[in-house]
Amino acid sequence: MLMFYGKPPLKWAAYHGNLDNVELLIAKGAKQDQIDSDGCTPLAVAAKRGKLDVVKYLISNKADVCKFGVNGKPPLNYAAVEGRSSVVEYLITEEANLNEIDSSGNTALACAVIGKHMSI
């Protein structure tokens, strides 16, 4: 698989919210749960960046909503710490575990507080 700065193309497409490229790469066999050099899955990256359309597409194609990256955080915690409320709400509807504790000992709620996003 071609990598760019240690990251697969699907990660870059998710990072930038480019749904057309995400769809194309998955159609061509890109691995949705591949962990990149930062320890993140494409779903975690899209969640962190608030790219809801990409998050929805990845989940509709069976991306694991609870998969921890190497750094020990699930997508829900990334979205919560960044204040991505629409992504947080969607991940919860897709059965992300609200009580999951990441490697820092935080739940999604604690991550929201750390990020100063009290509305979450």
GROMACS .gro file of C-alpha atoms in nm:
model
  120
    1MET     CA    1   0.000   0.000   0.000
    2LEU     CA    2   0.130   0.341  -0.095
    3MET     CA    3   0.199   0.557   0.209
    4PHE     CA    4   0.252   0.931   0.236
    5TYR     CA    5   0.436   1.037   0.551
    6GLY     CA    6   0.349   0.701   0.706
    7LYS     CA    7  -0.021   0.741   0.640
    8PRO     CA    8  -0.236   0.548   0.392
    9PRO     CA    9  -0.440   0.741   0.132
   10LEU     CA   10  -0.767   0.657   0.308
   11LYS     CA   11  -0.644   0.834   0.620
   12TRP     CA   12  -0.567   1.149   0.419
   13ALA     CA   13  -0.905   1.141   0.246
   14ALA     CA   14  -1.079   1.101   0.585
   15TYR     CA   15  -0.867   1.377   0.738
   16HIS     CA   16  -0.968   1.623   0.468
   17GLY     CA   17  -1.331   1.507   0.459
   18ASN     CA   18  -1.308   1.410   0.093
   19LEU     CA   19  -1.600   1.168   0.071
   20ASP     CA   20  -1.555   1.102  -0.302
   21ASN     CA   21  -1.199   0.981  -0.243
   22VAL     CA   22  -1.302   0.781   0.065
   23GLU     CA   23  -1.567   0.602  -0.143
   24LEU     CA   24  -1.322   0.538  -0.428
   25LEU     CA   25  -1.047   0.406  -0.201
   26ILE     CA   26  -1.284   0.171  -0.019
   27ALA     CA   27  -1.422   0.048  -0.351
   28LYS     CA   28  -1.061  -0.027  -0.452
   29GLY     CA   29  -1.001  -0.229  -0.134
   30ALA     CA   30  -0.854   0.018   0.116
   31LYS     CA   31  -0.856  -0.120   0.470
   32GLN     CA   32  -1.094   0.084   0.686
   33ASP     CA   33  -0.951  -0.026   1.019
   34GLN     CA   34  -0.584   0.013   0.927
   35ILE     CA   35  -0.390   0.199   1.193
   36ASP     CA   36  -0.150   0.463   1.062
   37SER     CA   37   0.182   0.589   1.197
   38ASP     CA   38  -0.006   0.819   1.437
   39GLY     CA   39  -0.190   0.520   1.581
   40CYS     CA   40  -0.529   0.617   1.435
   41THR     CA   41  -0.787   0.455   1.210
   42PRO     CA   42  -0.952   0.655   0.930
   43LEU     CA   43  -1.272   0.661   1.139
   44ALA     CA   44  -1.089   0.810   1.437
   45VAL     CA   45  -0.934   1.077   1.215
   46ALA     CA   46  -1.270   1.168   1.058
   47ALA     CA   47  -1.432   1.178   1.403
   48LYS     CA   48  -1.159   1.402   1.542
   49ARG     CA   49  -1.189   1.642   1.249
   50GLY     CA   50  -1.571   1.649   1.262
   51LYS     CA   51  -1.618   1.500   0.915
   52LEU     CA   52  -1.965   1.356   0.980
   53ASP     CA   53  -2.037   1.247   0.622
   54VAL     CA   54  -1.713   1.048   0.616
   55VAL     CA   55  -1.785   0.902   0.962
   56LYS     CA   56  -2.129   0.787   0.843
   57TYR     CA   57  -1.990   0.635   0.525
   58LEU     CA   58  -1.711   0.447   0.702
   59ILE     CA   59  -1.953   0.305   0.959
   60SER     CA   60  -2.201   0.208   0.686
   61ASN     CA   61  -1.914   0.009   0.536
   62LYS     CA   62  -1.848  -0.174   0.864
   63ALA     CA   63  -1.572   0.037   1.020
   64ASP     CA   64  -1.546  -0.056   1.388
   65VAL     CA   65  -1.691   0.229   1.601
   66CYS     CA   66  -1.512   0.098   1.910
   67LYS     CA   67  -1.169   0.019   1.766
   68PHE     CA   68  -0.887   0.162   1.973
   69GLY     CA   69  -0.579   0.287   1.795
   70VAL     CA   70  -0.225   0.220   1.910
   71ASN     CA   71  -0.248   0.532   2.124
   72GLY     CA   72  -0.540   0.381   2.318
   73LYS     CA   73  -0.831   0.604   2.218
   74PRO     CA   74  -1.158   0.512   2.044
   75PRO     CA   75  -1.318   0.744   1.783
   76LEU     CA   76  -1.578   0.869   2.035
   77ASN     CA   77  -1.311   1.010   2.265
   78TYR     CA   78  -1.142   1.193   1.976
   79ALA     CA   79  -1.471   1.354   1.875
   80ALA     CA   80  -1.555   1.447   2.235
   81VAL     CA   81  -1.222   1.615   2.314
   82GLU     CA   82  -1.251   1.822   1.995
   83GLY     CA   83  -1.614   1.921   2.063
   84ARG     CA   84  -1.755   1.751   1.754
   85SER     CA   85  -2.107   1.717   1.898
   86SER     CA   86  -2.277   1.594   1.579
   87VAL     CA   87  -2.015   1.320   1.543
   88VAL     CA   88  -2.044   1.229   1.913
   89GLU     CA   89  -2.423   1.199   1.879
   90TYR     CA   90  -2.391   0.985   1.567
   91LEU     CA   91  -2.129   0.754   1.717
   92ILE     CA   92  -2.355   0.700   2.018
   93THR     CA   93  -2.645   0.602   1.789
   94GLU     CA   94  -2.407   0.354   1.628
   95GLU     CA   95  -2.338   0.192   1.966
   96ALA     CA   96  -2.007   0.350   2.058
   97ASN     CA   97  -1.945   0.273   2.424
   98LEU     CA   98  -1.995   0.586   2.638
   99ASN     CA   99  -1.828   0.421   2.936
  100GLU     CA  100  -1.518   0.299   2.753
  101ILE     CA  101  -1.201   0.411   2.928
  102ASP     CA  102  -0.908   0.508   2.708
  103SER     CA  103  -0.540   0.460   2.786
  104SER     CA  104  -0.533   0.791   2.974
  105GLY     CA  105  -0.812   0.674   3.204
  106ASN     CA  106  -1.078   0.895   3.045
  107THR     CA  107  -1.430   0.830   2.921
  108ALA     CA  108  -1.579   1.031   2.635
  109LEU     CA  109  -1.744   1.262   2.889
  110ALA     CA  110  -1.411   1.326   3.059
  111CYS     CA  111  -1.255   1.398   2.719
  112ALA     CA  112  -1.529   1.655   2.649
  113VAL     CA  113  -1.455   1.824   2.982
  114ILE     CA  114  -1.080   1.820   2.913
  115GLY     CA  115  -1.149   1.988   2.578
  116LYS     CA  116  -1.379   2.241   2.753
  117HIS     CA  117  -1.683   2.130   2.555
  118MET     CA  118  -1.944   2.129   2.829
  119SER     CA  119  -2.236   2.110   2.584
  120ILE     CA  120  -2.138   1.753   2.502
   0.00000   0.00000   0.00000
